[in-house]
Coordinates of N, CA, C and O in Angstrom, one line a residue:
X938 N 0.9 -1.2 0.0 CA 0.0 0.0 0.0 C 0.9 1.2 0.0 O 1.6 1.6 0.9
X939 N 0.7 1.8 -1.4 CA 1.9 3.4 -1.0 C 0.9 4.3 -0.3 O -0.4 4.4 -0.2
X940 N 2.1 4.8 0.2 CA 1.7 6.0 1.2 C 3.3 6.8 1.2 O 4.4 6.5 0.9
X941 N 2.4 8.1 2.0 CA 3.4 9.3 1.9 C 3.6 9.8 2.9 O 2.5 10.3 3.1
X942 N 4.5 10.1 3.9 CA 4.8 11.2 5.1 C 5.8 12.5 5.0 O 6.9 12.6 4.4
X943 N 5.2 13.2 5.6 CA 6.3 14.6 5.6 C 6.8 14.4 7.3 O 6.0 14.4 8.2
X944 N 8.6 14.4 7.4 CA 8.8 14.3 8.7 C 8.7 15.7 9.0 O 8.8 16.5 8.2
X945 N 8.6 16.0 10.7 CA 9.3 17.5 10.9 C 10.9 17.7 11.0 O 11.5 18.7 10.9
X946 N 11.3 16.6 11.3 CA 12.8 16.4 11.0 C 13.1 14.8 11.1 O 12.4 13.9 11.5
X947 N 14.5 14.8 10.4 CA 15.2 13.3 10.4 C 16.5 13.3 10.8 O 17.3 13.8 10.0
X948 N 17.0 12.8 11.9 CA 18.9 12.6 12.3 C 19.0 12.3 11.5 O 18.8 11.1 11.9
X949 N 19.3 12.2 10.3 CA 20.7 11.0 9.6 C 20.4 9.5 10.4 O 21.0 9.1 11.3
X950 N 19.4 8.8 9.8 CA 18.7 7.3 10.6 C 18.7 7.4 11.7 O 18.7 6.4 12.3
X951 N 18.9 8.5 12.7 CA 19.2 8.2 14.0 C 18.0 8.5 14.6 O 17.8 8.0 15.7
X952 N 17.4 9.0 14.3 CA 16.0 9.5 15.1 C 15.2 10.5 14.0 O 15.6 11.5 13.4
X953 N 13.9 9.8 14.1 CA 13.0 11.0 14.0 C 12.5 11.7 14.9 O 12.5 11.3 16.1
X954 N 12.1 12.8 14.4 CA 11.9 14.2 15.7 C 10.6 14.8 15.0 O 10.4 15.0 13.8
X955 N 9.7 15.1 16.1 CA 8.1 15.1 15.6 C 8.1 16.2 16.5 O 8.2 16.0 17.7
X956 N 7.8 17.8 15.7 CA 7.3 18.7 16.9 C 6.1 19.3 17.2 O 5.3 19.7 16.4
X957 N 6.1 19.4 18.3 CA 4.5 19.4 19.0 C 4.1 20.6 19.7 O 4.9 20.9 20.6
X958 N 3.2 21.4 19.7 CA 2.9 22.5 20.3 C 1.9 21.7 21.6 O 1.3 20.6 21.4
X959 N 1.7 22.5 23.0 CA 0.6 21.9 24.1 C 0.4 22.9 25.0 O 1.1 23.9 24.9
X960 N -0.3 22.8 26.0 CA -0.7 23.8 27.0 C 0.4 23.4 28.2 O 0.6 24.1 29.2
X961 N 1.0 22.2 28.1 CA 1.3 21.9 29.3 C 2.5 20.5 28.5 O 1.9 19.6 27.9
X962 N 3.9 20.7 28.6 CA 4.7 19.8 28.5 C 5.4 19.0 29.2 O 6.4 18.5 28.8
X963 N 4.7 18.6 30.3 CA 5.1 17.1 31.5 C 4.5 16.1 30.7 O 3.4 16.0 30.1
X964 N 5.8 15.2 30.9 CA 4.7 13.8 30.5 C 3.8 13.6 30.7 O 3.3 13.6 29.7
X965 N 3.1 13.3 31.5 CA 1.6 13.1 32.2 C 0.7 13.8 31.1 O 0.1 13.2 30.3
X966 N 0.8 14.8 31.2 CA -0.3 15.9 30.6 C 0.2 15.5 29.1 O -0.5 14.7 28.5
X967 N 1.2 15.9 28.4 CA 1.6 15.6 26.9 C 1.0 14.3 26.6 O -0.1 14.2 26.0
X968 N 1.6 13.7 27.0 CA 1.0 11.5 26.8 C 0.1 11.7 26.9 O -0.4 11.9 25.7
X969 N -0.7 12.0 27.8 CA -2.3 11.3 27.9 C -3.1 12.0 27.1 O -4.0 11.5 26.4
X970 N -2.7 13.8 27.0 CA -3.5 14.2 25.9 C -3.2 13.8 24.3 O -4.1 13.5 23.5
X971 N -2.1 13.7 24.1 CA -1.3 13.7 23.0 C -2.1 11.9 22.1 O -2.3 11.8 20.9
X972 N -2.2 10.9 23.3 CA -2.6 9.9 23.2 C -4.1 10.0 22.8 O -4.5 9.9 21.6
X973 N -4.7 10.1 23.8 CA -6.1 10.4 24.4 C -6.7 11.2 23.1 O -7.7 10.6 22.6
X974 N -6.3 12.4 22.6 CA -7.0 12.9 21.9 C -6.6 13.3 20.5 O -7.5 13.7 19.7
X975 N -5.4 13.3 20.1 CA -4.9 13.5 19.1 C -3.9 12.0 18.4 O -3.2 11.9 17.4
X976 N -4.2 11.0 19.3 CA -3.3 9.8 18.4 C -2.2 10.0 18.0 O -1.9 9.5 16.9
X977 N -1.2 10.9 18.7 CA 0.4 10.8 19.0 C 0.4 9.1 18.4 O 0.2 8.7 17.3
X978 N 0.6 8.6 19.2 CA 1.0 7.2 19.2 C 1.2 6.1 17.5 O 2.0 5.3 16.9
X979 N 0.0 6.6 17.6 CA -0.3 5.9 15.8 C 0.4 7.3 14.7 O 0.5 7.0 13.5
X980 N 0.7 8.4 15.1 CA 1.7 9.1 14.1 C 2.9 8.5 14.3 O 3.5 8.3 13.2
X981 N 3.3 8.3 15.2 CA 4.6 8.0 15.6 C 5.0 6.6 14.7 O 5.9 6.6 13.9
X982 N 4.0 5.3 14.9 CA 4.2 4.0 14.2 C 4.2 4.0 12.6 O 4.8 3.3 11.9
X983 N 3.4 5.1 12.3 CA 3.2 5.1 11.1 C 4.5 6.0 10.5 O 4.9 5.6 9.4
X984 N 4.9 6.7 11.0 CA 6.3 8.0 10.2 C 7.5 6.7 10.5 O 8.3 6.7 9.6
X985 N 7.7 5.9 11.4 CA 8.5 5.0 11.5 C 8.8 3.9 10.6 O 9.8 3.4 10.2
X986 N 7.1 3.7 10.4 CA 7.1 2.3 9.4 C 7.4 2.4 8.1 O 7.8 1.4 7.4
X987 N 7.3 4.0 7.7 CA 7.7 4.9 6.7 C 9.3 4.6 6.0 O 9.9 4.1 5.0
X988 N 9.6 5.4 7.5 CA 11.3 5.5 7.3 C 12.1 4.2 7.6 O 13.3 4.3 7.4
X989 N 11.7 3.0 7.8 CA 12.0 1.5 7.8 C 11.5 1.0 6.2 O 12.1 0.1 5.6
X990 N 10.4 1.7 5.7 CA 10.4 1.3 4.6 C 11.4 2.3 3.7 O 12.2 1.6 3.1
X991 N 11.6 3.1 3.5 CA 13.0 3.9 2.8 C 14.1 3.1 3.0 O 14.3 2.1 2.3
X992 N 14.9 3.7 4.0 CA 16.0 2.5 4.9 C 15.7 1.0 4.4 O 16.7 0.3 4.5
X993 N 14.5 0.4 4.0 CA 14.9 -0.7 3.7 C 15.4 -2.0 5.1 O 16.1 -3.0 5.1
X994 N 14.7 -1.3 6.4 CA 15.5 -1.7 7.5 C 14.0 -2.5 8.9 O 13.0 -2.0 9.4
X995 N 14.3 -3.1 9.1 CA 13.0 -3.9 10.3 C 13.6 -3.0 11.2 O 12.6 -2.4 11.7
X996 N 14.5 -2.5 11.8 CA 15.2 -1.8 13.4 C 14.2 -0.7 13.5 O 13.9 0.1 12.6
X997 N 13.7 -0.7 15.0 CA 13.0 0.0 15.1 C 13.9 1.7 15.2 O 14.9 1.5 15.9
X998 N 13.8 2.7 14.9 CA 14.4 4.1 14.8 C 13.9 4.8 16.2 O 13.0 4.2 16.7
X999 N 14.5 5.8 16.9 CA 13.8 6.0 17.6 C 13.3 7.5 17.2 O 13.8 8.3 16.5
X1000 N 12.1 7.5 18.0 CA 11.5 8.9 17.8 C 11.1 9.3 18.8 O 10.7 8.6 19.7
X1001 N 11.3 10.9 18.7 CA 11.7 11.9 19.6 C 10.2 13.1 19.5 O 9.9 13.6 18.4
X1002 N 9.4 13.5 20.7 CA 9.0 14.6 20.5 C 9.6 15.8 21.1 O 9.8 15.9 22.3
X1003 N 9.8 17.1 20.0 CA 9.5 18.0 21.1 C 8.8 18.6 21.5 O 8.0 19.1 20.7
X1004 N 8.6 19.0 22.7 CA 7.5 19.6 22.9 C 7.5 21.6 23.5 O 8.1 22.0 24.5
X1005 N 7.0 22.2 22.7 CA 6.6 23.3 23.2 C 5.4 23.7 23.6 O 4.3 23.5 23.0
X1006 N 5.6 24.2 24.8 CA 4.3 25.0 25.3 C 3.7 26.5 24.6 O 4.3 27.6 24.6
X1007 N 2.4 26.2 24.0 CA 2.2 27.6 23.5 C 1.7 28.5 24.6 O 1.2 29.5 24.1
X1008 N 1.6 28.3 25.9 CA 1.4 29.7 26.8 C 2.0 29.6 27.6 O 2.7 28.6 27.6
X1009 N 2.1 30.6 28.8 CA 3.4 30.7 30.0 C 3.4 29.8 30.5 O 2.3 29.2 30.8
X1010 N 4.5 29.3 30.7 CA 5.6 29.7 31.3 C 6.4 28.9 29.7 O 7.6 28.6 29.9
X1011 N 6.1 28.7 28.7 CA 6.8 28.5 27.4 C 7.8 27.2 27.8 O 9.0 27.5 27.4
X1012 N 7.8 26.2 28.4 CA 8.5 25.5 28.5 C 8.7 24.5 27.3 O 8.0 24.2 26.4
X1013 N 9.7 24.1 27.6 CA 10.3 22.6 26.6 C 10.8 21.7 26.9 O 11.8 21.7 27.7
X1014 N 10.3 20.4 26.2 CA 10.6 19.2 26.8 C 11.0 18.4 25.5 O 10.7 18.7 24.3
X1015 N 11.8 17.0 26.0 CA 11.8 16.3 24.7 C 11.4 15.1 25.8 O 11.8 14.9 26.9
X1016 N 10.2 14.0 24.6 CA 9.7 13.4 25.3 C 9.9 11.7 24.1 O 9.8 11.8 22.9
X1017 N 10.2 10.5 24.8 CA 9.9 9.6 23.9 C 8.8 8.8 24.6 O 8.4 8.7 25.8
X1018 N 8.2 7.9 23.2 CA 7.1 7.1 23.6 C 7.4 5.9 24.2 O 7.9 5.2 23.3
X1019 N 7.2 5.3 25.3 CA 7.1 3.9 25.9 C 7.3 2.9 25.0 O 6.9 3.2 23.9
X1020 N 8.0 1.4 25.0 CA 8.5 0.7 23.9 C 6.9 0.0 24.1 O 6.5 -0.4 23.0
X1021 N 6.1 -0.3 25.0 CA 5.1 -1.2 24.9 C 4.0 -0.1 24.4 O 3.2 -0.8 23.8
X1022 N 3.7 0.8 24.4 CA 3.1 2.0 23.7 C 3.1 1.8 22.1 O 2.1 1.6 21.4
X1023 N 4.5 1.8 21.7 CA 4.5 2.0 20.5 C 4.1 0.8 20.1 O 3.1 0.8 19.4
X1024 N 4.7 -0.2 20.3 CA 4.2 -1.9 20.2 C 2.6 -1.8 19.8 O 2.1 -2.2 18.8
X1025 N 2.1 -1.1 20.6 CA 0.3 -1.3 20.3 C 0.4 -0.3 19.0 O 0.2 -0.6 17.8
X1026 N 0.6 0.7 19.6 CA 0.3 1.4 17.7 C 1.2 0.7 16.5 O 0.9 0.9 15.4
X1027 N 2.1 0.1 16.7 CA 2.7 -0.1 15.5 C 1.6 -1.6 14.8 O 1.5 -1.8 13.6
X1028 N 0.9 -2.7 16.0 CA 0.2 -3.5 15.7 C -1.1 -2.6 15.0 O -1.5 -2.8 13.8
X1029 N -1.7 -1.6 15.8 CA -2.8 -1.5 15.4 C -3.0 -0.6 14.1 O -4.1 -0.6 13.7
X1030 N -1.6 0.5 13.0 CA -1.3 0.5 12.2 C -1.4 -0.3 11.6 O -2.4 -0.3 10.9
X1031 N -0.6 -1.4 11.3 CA -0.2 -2.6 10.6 C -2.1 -3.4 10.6 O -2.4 -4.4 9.9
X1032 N -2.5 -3.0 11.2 CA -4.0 -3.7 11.0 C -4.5 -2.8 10.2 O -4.8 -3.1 9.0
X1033 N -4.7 -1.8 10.5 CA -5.6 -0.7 9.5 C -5.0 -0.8 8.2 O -5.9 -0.9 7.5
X1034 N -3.9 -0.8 7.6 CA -3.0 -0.5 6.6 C -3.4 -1.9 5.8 O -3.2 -1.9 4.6
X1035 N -3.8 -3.2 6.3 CA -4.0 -4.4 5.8 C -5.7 -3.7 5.2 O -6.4 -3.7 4.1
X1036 N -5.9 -3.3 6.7 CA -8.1 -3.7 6.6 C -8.2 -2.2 5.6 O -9.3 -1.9 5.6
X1037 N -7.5 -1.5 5.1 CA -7.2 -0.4 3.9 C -7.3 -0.8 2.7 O -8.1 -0.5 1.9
X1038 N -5.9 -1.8 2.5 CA -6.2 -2.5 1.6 C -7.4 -3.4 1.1 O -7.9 -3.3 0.0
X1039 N -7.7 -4.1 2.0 CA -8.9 -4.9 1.6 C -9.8 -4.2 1.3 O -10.5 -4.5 0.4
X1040 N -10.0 -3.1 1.9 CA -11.3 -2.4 0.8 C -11.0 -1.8 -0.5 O -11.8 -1.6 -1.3
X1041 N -10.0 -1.7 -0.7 CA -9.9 -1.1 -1.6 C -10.4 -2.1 -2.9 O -11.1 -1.9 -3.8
X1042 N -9.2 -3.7 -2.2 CA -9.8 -4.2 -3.3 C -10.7 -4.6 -3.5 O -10.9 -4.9 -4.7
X1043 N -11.9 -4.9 -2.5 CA -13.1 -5.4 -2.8 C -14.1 -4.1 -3.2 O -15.1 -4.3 -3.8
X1044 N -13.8 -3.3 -2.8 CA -14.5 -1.9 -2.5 C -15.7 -1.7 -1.9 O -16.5 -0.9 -2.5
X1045 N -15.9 -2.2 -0.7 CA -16.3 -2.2 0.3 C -16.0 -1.3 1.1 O -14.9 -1.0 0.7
X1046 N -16.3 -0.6 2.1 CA -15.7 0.5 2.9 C -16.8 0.1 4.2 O -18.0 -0.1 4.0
X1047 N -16.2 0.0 5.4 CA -17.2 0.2 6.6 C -18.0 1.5 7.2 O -17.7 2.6 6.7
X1048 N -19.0 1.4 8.1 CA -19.2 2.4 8.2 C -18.6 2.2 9.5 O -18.4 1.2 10.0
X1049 N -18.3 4.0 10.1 CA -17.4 4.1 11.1 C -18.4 4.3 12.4 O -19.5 4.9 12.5
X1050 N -18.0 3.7 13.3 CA -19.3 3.3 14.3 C -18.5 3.9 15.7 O -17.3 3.8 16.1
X1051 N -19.6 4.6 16.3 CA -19.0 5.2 17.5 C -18.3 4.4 18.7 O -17.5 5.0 19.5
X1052 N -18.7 2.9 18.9 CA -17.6 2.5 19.9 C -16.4 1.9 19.3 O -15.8 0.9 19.7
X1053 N -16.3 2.8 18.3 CA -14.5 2.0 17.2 C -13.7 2.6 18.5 O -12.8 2.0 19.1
X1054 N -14.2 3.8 18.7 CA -13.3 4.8 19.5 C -12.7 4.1 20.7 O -13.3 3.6 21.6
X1055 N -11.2 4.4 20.5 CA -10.9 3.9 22.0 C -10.1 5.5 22.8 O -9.8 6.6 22.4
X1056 N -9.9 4.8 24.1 CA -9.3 5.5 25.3 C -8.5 5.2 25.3 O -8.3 4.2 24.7
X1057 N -7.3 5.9 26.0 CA -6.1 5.3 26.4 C -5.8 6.1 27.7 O -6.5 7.1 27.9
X1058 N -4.7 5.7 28.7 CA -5.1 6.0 29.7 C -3.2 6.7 29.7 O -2.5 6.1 28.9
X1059 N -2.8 7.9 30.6 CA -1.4 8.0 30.3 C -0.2 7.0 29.9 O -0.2 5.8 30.0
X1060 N 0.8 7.8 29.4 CA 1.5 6.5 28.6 C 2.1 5.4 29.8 O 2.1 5.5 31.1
X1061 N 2.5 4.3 28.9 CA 3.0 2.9 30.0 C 4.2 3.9 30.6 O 3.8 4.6 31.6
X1062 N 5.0 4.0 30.2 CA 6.1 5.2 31.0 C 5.8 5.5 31.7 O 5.9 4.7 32.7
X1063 N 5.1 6.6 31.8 CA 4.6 7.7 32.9 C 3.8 6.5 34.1 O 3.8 6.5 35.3
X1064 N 3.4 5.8 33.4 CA 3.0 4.9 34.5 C 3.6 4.4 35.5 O 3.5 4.5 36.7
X1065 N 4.4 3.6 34.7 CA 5.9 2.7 35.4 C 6.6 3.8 36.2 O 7.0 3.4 37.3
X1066 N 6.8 5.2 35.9 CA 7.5 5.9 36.4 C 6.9 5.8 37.8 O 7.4 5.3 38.8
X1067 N 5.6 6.4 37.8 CA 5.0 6.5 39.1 C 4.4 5.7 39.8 O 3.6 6.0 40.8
X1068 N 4.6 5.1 39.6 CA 4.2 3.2 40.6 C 2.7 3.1 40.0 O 2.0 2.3 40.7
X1069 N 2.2 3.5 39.1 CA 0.7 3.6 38.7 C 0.8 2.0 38.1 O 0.0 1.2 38.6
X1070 N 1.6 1.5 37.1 CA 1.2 0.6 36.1 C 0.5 -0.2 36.6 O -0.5 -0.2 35.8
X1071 N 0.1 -1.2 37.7 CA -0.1 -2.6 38.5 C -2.2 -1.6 38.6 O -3.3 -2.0 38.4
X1072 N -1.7 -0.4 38.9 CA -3.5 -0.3 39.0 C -4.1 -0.1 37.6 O -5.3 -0.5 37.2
X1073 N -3.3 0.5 36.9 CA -4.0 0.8 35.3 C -4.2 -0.6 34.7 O -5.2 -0.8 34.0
X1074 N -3.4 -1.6 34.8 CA -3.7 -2.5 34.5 C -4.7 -3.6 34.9 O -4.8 -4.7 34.3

């Protein structure tokens, strides 16, 4: 299935770097919104799977956000995504990008149904960081 991405930046294979504007740049708040409502996560799997397909390479790349705050106190952070995080988006890409194709070729299309929608709850990181994981789970 071709597809196309524009990075916001690329190291030389060493990392992609994805920048992000927010009200609030702690992990906690970035992740969970970033997750939660805008699908960080599945950007991230998908610009990766990208640049593995260029590269010609299975190794996962790592990626980098930065993050700026657009109101006071303007802070900045650089933040990466949890390896069991990305694991889910990179599966749940690789499902869409299959169930994509198949419509195409049958031409079929689903209709999009309100409990497709999922939650996510702050990232596994931020979890583990704060002794949260064992209850989120």
């Amino acid at each position: 299935l071709d597809c196309k991405v524009r990075l916001d930046m690329w190291l030389d294979s060493d990392a992609i770097v994805d920048l992000k504007t927010c009200r609030n740049a702690s992990p906690e708040k970035f992740f969970y919104q970033g997750i939660n409502d805008f699908g960080y996560h599945y950007s991230a799997a998908f610009y990766e799977m990208a640049v593995q397909s260029y590269l010609e390479t299975d190794s996962d790349i790592p990626y980098l956000f930065i993050v700026v705050e657009n109101c006071e106190p303007f802070r900045c952070a650089i933040h990466t995504m949890h390896e069991d995080v990305m694991n889910v988006a990179r599966r749940d890409v690789r499902q869409a990008l299959k169930d994509i194709a198949k419509c195409r070729e049958s031409g079929e299309w689903p209709e999009p149904l309100a409990e497709q929608i999922q939650t996510y709850v702050p990232s596994m990181k931020w979890l583990a960081d704060n002794d949260a994981l064992a209850e989120a789970i």
